[in-house]
Coordinates of C-alpha atoms in Angstrom, one line a residue:
M1 CA 102.4 -19.0 -140.6
D2 CA 104.9 -21.8 -140.9
A3 CA 105.0 -23.6 -144.2
P4 CA 103.6 -27.2 -144.1
P5 CA 106.3 -29.9 -143.9
D6 CA 107.3 -31.5 -147.2
V7 CA 105.7 -34.9 -147.8
A8 CA 109.0 -36.3 -149.1
V9 CA 110.7 -35.2 -145.8
I10 CA 107.9 -36.8 -143.8
N11 CA 108.2 -40.1 -145.7
K12 CA 112.0 -40.1 -145.2
E13 CA 111.7 -39.4 -141.5
L14 CA 109.1 -42.2 -141.2
A15 CA 111.5 -44.6 -142.9
D16 CA 114.3 -43.5 -140.6
C17 CA 112.1 -43.9 -137.5
S18 CA 111.1 -47.4 -138.6
T19 CA 114.8 -48.3 -139.2
L20 CA 115.8 -46.9 -135.8
F21 CA 113.0 -48.8 -134.1
K22 CA 114.1 -52.1 -135.7
E23 CA 117.7 -51.4 -134.5
L24 CA 116.3 -50.7 -131.0
E25 CA 114.4 -54.0 -131.0
A26 CA 117.5 -55.9 -132.1
S27 CA 119.7 -54.1 -129.5
H28 CA 117.1 -54.8 -126.8
E29 CA 117.0 -58.5 -127.6
E30 CA 120.8 -58.6 -127.6
H31 CA 120.8 -56.8 -124.2
K32 CA 118.2 -59.2 -122.8
S33 CA 120.2 -62.3 -123.9
L34 CA 123.4 -60.8 -122.4
V35 CA 121.7 -60.0 -119.1
D36 CA 120.3 -63.5 -118.9
A37 CA 123.7 -65.0 -119.6
I38 CA 125.4 -62.7 -117.0
H39 CA 122.7 -63.5 -114.4
K40 CA 123.3 -67.3 -114.9
L41 CA 127.1 -66.7 -114.7
E42 CA 126.6 -64.5 -111.6
S43 CA 124.4 -67.2 -109.9
D44 CA 127.1 -69.8 -110.7
C45 CA 129.8 -67.6 -109.2
V46 CA 127.8 -66.9 -106.0
K47 CA 127.3 -70.7 -105.5
K48 CA 131.0 -71.3 -105.9
I49 CA 131.8 -68.4 -103.6
L50 CA 129.6 -69.9 -100.8
K51 CA 131.1 -73.3 -101.4
A52 CA 134.7 -72.0 -101.4
K53 CA 134.1 -70.0 -98.2
K54 CA 132.6 -73.0 -96.4
L55 CA 135.3 -75.4 -97.6
S56 CA 138.2 -73.1 -96.8
G57 CA 136.8 -72.4 -93.3
R58 CA 136.5 -76.1 -92.6
L59 CA 139.9 -76.9 -94.0
L60 CA 141.4 -74.1 -91.9
K61 CA 140.2 -76.0 -88.8
D62 CA 141.3 -79.4 -90.1
V63 CA 144.9 -78.4 -90.9
K64 CA 145.4 -77.3 -87.3
N65 CA 145.2 -81.0 -86.4
P66 CA 148.4 -82.1 -84.6
A67 CA 148.8 -85.0 -87.0
V68 CA 149.7 -82.4 -89.8
K69 CA 153.4 -81.6 -89.9
V70 CA 154.3 -78.2 -88.5
D71 CA 155.8 -76.9 -91.8
D72 CA 152.9 -78.2 -93.8
R73 CA 150.5 -76.8 -91.4
T74 CA 152.0 -73.3 -91.6
K75 CA 152.1 -73.4 -95.4
H76 CA 148.4 -74.6 -95.6
I77 CA 147.2 -72.0 -93.1
K78 CA 148.9 -69.2 -95.0
H79 CA 147.5 -70.5 -98.3
L80 CA 143.9 -70.8 -96.9
K81 CA 144.0 -67.4 -95.3
D82 CA 145.2 -65.8 -98.6
M83 CA 142.4 -67.7 -100.4
Q84 CA 139.8 -66.4 -97.9
E85 CA 141.2 -62.8 -98.3
K86 CA 140.8 -63.1 -102.1
I87 CA 137.3 -64.6 -101.7
T88 CA 136.3 -61.6 -99.5
S89 CA 137.6 -59.3 -102.2
I90 CA 135.7 -61.2 -105.0
V91 CA 132.4 -61.1 -103.0
T92 CA 132.2 -57.3 -103.4
D93 CA 131.5 -57.8 -107.1
Y94 CA 128.4 -59.9 -106.5
P95 CA 124.9 -59.2 -105.0
I96 CA 124.5 -60.6 -101.5
D97 CA 121.5 -61.0 -99.3
T98 CA 120.0 -57.8 -97.9
T99 CA 120.6 -57.2 -94.2
W100 CA 117.8 -57.5 -91.7
L101 CA 117.6 -53.8 -91.1
I102 CA 117.0 -53.0 -94.7
S103 CA 114.5 -55.8 -95.1
F104 CA 112.7 -54.5 -92.0
I105 CA 112.6 -50.8 -93.1
L106 CA 112.4 -51.1 -96.9
G107 CA 111.2 -54.7 -97.5
P108 CA 112.9 -57.2 -99.8
L109 CA 114.7 -54.5 -101.8
K110 CA 118.0 -55.2 -103.5
V111 CA 120.4 -52.4 -102.7
C112 CA 123.5 -53.9 -104.3
M113 CA 125.1 -51.4 -106.7
P114 CA 126.6 -53.3 -109.8
Y115 CA 129.3 -50.8 -110.7
P116 CA 132.4 -50.0 -108.5
D117 CA 132.0 -46.2 -109.3
E118 CA 128.5 -46.3 -107.9
R119 CA 129.6 -48.0 -104.7
F120 CA 132.5 -45.7 -104.2
N121 CA 130.4 -42.6 -104.8
Y122 CA 127.8 -43.8 -102.3
K123 CA 130.5 -44.4 -99.8
K124 CA 131.9 -40.9 -100.3
T125 CA 128.4 -39.4 -99.6
Y126 CA 128.3 -41.5 -96.4
E127 CA 131.6 -40.0 -95.3
V128 CA 130.6 -36.5 -96.2
Y129 CA 127.3 -36.8 -94.4
K130 CA 129.1 -37.9 -91.2
L131 CA 131.4 -34.9 -91.5
R132 CA 128.6 -32.4 -92.0
I133 CA 126.7 -33.7 -89.0
T134 CA 129.8 -33.6 -86.9
Y135 CA 130.1 -29.8 -87.7
A136 CA 126.4 -29.4 -86.7
I137 CA 127.0 -31.3 -83.4
L138 CA 130.0 -29.1 -82.6
A139 CA 128.0 -25.9 -83.3
L140 CA 125.0 -26.9 -81.3
S141 CA 126.9 -28.3 -78.3
S142 CA 129.0 -25.2 -78.1
I143 CA 125.9 -22.9 -78.1
I144 CA 124.1 -25.0 -75.5
L145 CA 127.1 -25.3 -73.3
F146 CA 127.3 -21.6 -72.9
R147 CA 123.6 -20.8 -73.3
P148 CA 121.3 -23.7 -72.3
I149 CA 117.9 -23.5 -74.0
R150 CA 115.6 -26.5 -73.7
I151 CA 114.3 -26.3 -77.3
L152 CA 117.9 -26.3 -78.6
E153 CA 118.8 -29.2 -76.4
S154 CA 115.8 -31.2 -77.7
T155 CA 116.8 -30.2 -81.3
F156 CA 120.4 -31.4 -80.5
N157 CA 119.2 -34.8 -79.2
F158 CA 116.8 -35.2 -82.2
V159 CA 119.7 -34.4 -84.6
L160 CA 121.8 -37.1 -82.8
M161 CA 119.0 -39.6 -83.0
G162 CA 118.4 -39.0 -86.7
Y163 CA 122.1 -39.0 -87.4
Y164 CA 122.6 -42.5 -85.9
L165 CA 119.5 -43.8 -87.5
I166 CA 120.6 -42.7 -91.0
V167 CA 124.2 -43.8 -90.4
T168 CA 123.1 -47.2 -89.3
L169 CA 120.9 -47.6 -92.4
R170 CA 123.6 -46.4 -94.7
E171 CA 126.1 -48.7 -93.1
H172 CA 123.8 -51.7 -93.9
I173 CA 123.6 -50.5 -97.5
L174 CA 127.4 -50.3 -97.5
L175 CA 127.7 -53.8 -96.1
C176 CA 125.6 -55.1 -99.0
N177 CA 128.1 -53.5 -101.3
G178 CA 131.3 -54.8 -99.9
S179 CA 132.2 -52.6 -96.9
R180 CA 133.8 -54.3 -93.9
I181 CA 132.4 -52.3 -91.1
R182 CA 133.1 -54.1 -87.8
R183 CA 130.2 -55.6 -85.9
W184 CA 130.9 -53.6 -82.7
W185 CA 130.7 -50.2 -84.5
R186 CA 127.3 -51.2 -85.9
L187 CA 126.1 -52.2 -82.4
H188 CA 127.6 -49.0 -81.1
H189 CA 125.4 -47.0 -83.5
Y190 CA 122.3 -49.0 -82.4
L191 CA 123.0 -48.1 -78.8
A192 CA 123.9 -44.5 -79.6
C193 CA 120.5 -44.2 -81.3
I194 CA 118.7 -45.5 -78.3
Q195 CA 120.7 -43.3 -76.0
S196 CA 119.8 -40.2 -78.1
G197 CA 116.1 -41.2 -77.9
V198 CA 116.3 -41.6 -74.1
L199 CA 118.0 -38.2 -73.7
F200 CA 115.3 -36.6 -75.9
S201 CA 112.6 -38.0 -73.6
W202 CA 114.4 -36.9 -70.4
P203 CA 112.2 -34.2 -68.8
N204 CA 113.5 -31.1 -67.1
G205 CA 114.4 -31.5 -63.5
E206 CA 117.3 -31.4 -61.0
N207 CA 119.0 -34.5 -62.4
Y208 CA 118.7 -33.3 -66.0
D209 CA 120.1 -29.9 -65.1
A210 CA 123.0 -31.5 -63.2
F211 CA 124.0 -33.7 -66.2
R212 CA 123.3 -31.2 -69.0
S213 CA 126.6 -29.3 -69.0
Q214 CA 128.7 -32.5 -68.6
F215 CA 126.9 -34.1 -71.5
M216 CA 127.3 -31.1 -73.8
L217 CA 131.0 -30.9 -72.9
F218 CA 131.3 -34.6 -73.7
S219 CA 129.5 -34.1 -77.0
L220 CA 131.8 -31.2 -77.9
Y221 CA 134.9 -33.3 -77.2
V222 CA 133.6 -36.3 -79.1
G223 CA 132.8 -34.1 -82.1
L224 CA 136.4 -32.7 -82.1
V225 CA 137.8 -36.2 -81.8
Q226 CA 135.7 -37.4 -84.7
L227 CA 136.8 -34.5 -86.8
M228 CA 140.4 -35.2 -86.1
Q229 CA 140.0 -38.9 -86.6
Y230 CA 138.1 -38.3 -89.9
R231 CA 140.8 -36.0 -91.3
Y232 CA 143.7 -38.3 -90.3
Q233 CA 142.0 -41.5 -91.5
E234 CA 140.7 -40.0 -94.8
E235 CA 144.3 -39.0 -95.6
A236 CA 145.6 -42.4 -94.8
L237 CA 142.8 -44.1 -96.8
Y238 CA 143.5 -41.9 -99.9
R239 CA 147.2 -42.7 -99.7
K240 CA 146.6 -46.5 -99.3
R241 CA 144.2 -46.6 -102.1
A242 CA 146.7 -44.8 -104.3
L243 CA 149.3 -47.4 -103.4
G244 CA 146.7 -50.2 -104.0
Q245 CA 146.9 -51.3 -100.3
S246 CA 143.2 -51.0 -99.4
Q247 CA 139.8 -52.0 -100.6
L248 CA 137.6 -49.6 -102.5
M249 CA 134.8 -49.8 -100.0
E250 CA 136.9 -49.5 -96.8
T251 CA 135.6 -46.7 -94.5
T252 CA 137.3 -44.3 -92.2
T253 CA 136.0 -46.3 -89.3
D254 CA 138.0 -49.3 -90.3
L255 CA 141.4 -47.8 -91.1
P256 CA 143.6 -45.9 -88.6
N257 CA 146.6 -43.9 -89.8
N258 CA 149.9 -45.4 -88.6
T259 CA 151.8 -42.1 -88.3
T260 CA 149.1 -40.5 -86.2
Y261 CA 147.8 -43.6 -84.5
V262 CA 149.2 -42.8 -81.0
V263 CA 147.6 -39.3 -81.1
V264 CA 144.2 -40.7 -82.2
I265 CA 144.4 -43.5 -79.6
L266 CA 145.1 -41.1 -76.8
A267 CA 142.2 -38.8 -77.8
L268 CA 139.9 -41.8 -78.0
A269 CA 141.1 -43.1 -74.6
V270 CA 140.1 -39.8 -73.1
A271 CA 136.7 -40.1 -74.8
Y272 CA 136.2 -43.6 -73.4
M273 CA 137.2 -42.5 -69.9
F274 CA 134.7 -39.6 -70.3
Q275 CA 132.0 -42.2 -71.1
L276 CA 132.8 -44.1 -67.9
Y277 CA 132.7 -40.9 -66.0
N278 CA 129.2 -40.2 -67.4
A279 CA 128.1 -43.7 -66.3
V280 CA 129.4 -43.1 -62.8
T281 CA 127.8 -39.6 -62.6
L282 CA 124.4 -41.0 -63.7
Y283 CA 124.8 -44.0 -61.3
N284 CA 125.4 -41.6 -58.4
M285 CA 122.0 -40.0 -59.1
L286 CA 120.2 -43.3 -58.2
P287 CA 117.9 -44.4 -56.7
A288 CA 115.8 -41.2 -56.6
A289 CA 115.9 -40.5 -60.3
E290 CA 113.8 -40.7 -63.5
W291 CA 113.9 -44.0 -65.5
Q292 CA 116.2 -42.4 -68.1
V293 CA 119.0 -42.2 -65.6
P294 CA 119.7 -45.9 -65.0
V295 CA 119.1 -46.6 -68.7
L296 CA 121.7 -44.0 -69.8
A297 CA 124.2 -45.1 -67.1
F298 CA 124.0 -48.7 -68.4
I299 CA 124.4 -47.6 -72.1
Y300 CA 127.4 -45.4 -71.3
L301 CA 129.0 -48.3 -69.4
V302 CA 128.4 -50.7 -72.3
L303 CA 129.7 -48.2 -74.9
A304 CA 132.8 -47.4 -72.9
V305 CA 133.7 -51.1 -72.3
G306 CA 132.9 -52.1 -75.9
N307 CA 134.9 -49.2 -77.3
I308 CA 137.9 -49.9 -75.1
R309 CA 137.8 -53.6 -76.1
A310 CA 137.4 -52.9 -79.8
T311 CA 140.2 -50.3 -79.8
Y312 CA 142.5 -52.7 -77.9
N313 CA 141.8 -55.5 -80.4
T314 CA 142.5 -53.1 -83.3
S315 CA 145.8 -52.0 -81.8
V316 CA 146.9 -55.6 -81.1
N317 CA 146.0 -56.6 -84.7
K318 CA 147.9 -53.6 -86.1
Y319 CA 151.0 -54.5 -84.1
R320 CA 150.8 -58.1 -85.3
E321 CA 150.5 -57.0 -88.9
Y322 CA 153.5 -54.6 -88.4
K323 CA 155.6 -57.3 -86.8
S324 CA 154.6 -59.8 -89.6
K325 CA 155.6 -57.3 -92.3
K326 CA 158.9 -56.5 -90.6
E327 CA 159.8 -60.2 -90.3
S328 CA 159.0 -60.9 -93.9

């Protein structure tokens, strides 16, 4: 049997425990006071951010008045745009209102991550998730293309629907933590989620069989383009972060690589033409077709037009940035 503990040792440990608890209480009170002070300072900064955003936006319109001298106007516009860029960067360090989707699914839950490392690690898991699902899409679409099995096709569409649902939710969490995901790509994922659900509900039939191989070939091609785009853009993002030229929470959706941009644009252009071709193919099945056919035709058309417009705007903006840097 173990020897009973020494009374003197017990008394010493009791004294040590009491001392430790007193230190804990003191540290806890200090922590509470610091948290309260930080919360007050944070609230004050958020108010100033909102005021500065509103004021700079109004002034940016006012200085374009013809009454302002051209030289002064150019100087003021540059100063205000630089200020807005810095405000956008500052905003990422403060909690912002939860997006409507998070509020709808999770309720009034704050999803802002206070530390940059936490935000960056969450963004990395988002990118890794997209990459892994892309591999799954490539594998499933390849199998179904050469050996069509309905249960595999349903699984494929279910995976796509779940993928876009999760990506959309994660994007909203990233938005609350400083990411600048463009509005069109968020809308794109909403539409893609609906599209996957409609495909999942499309019953077997002549029209479904006629479109299946074309859809699987399209999915395979899009998966390959996404993989190529991810690899090129992740490399560019890493290089730009190392040079201090990009924000911590930028995503691969936002940042094309200059050196490979033409290759990526050509591959994306083919994908967008494929989307238009899908829309035309589905349209030609009308009017004697299931309700899924016109819905899918419309979604493919909207996606194709929206993607072309968004990519065109990105290309124009990149050219302007390049030209501006070259002139300066």
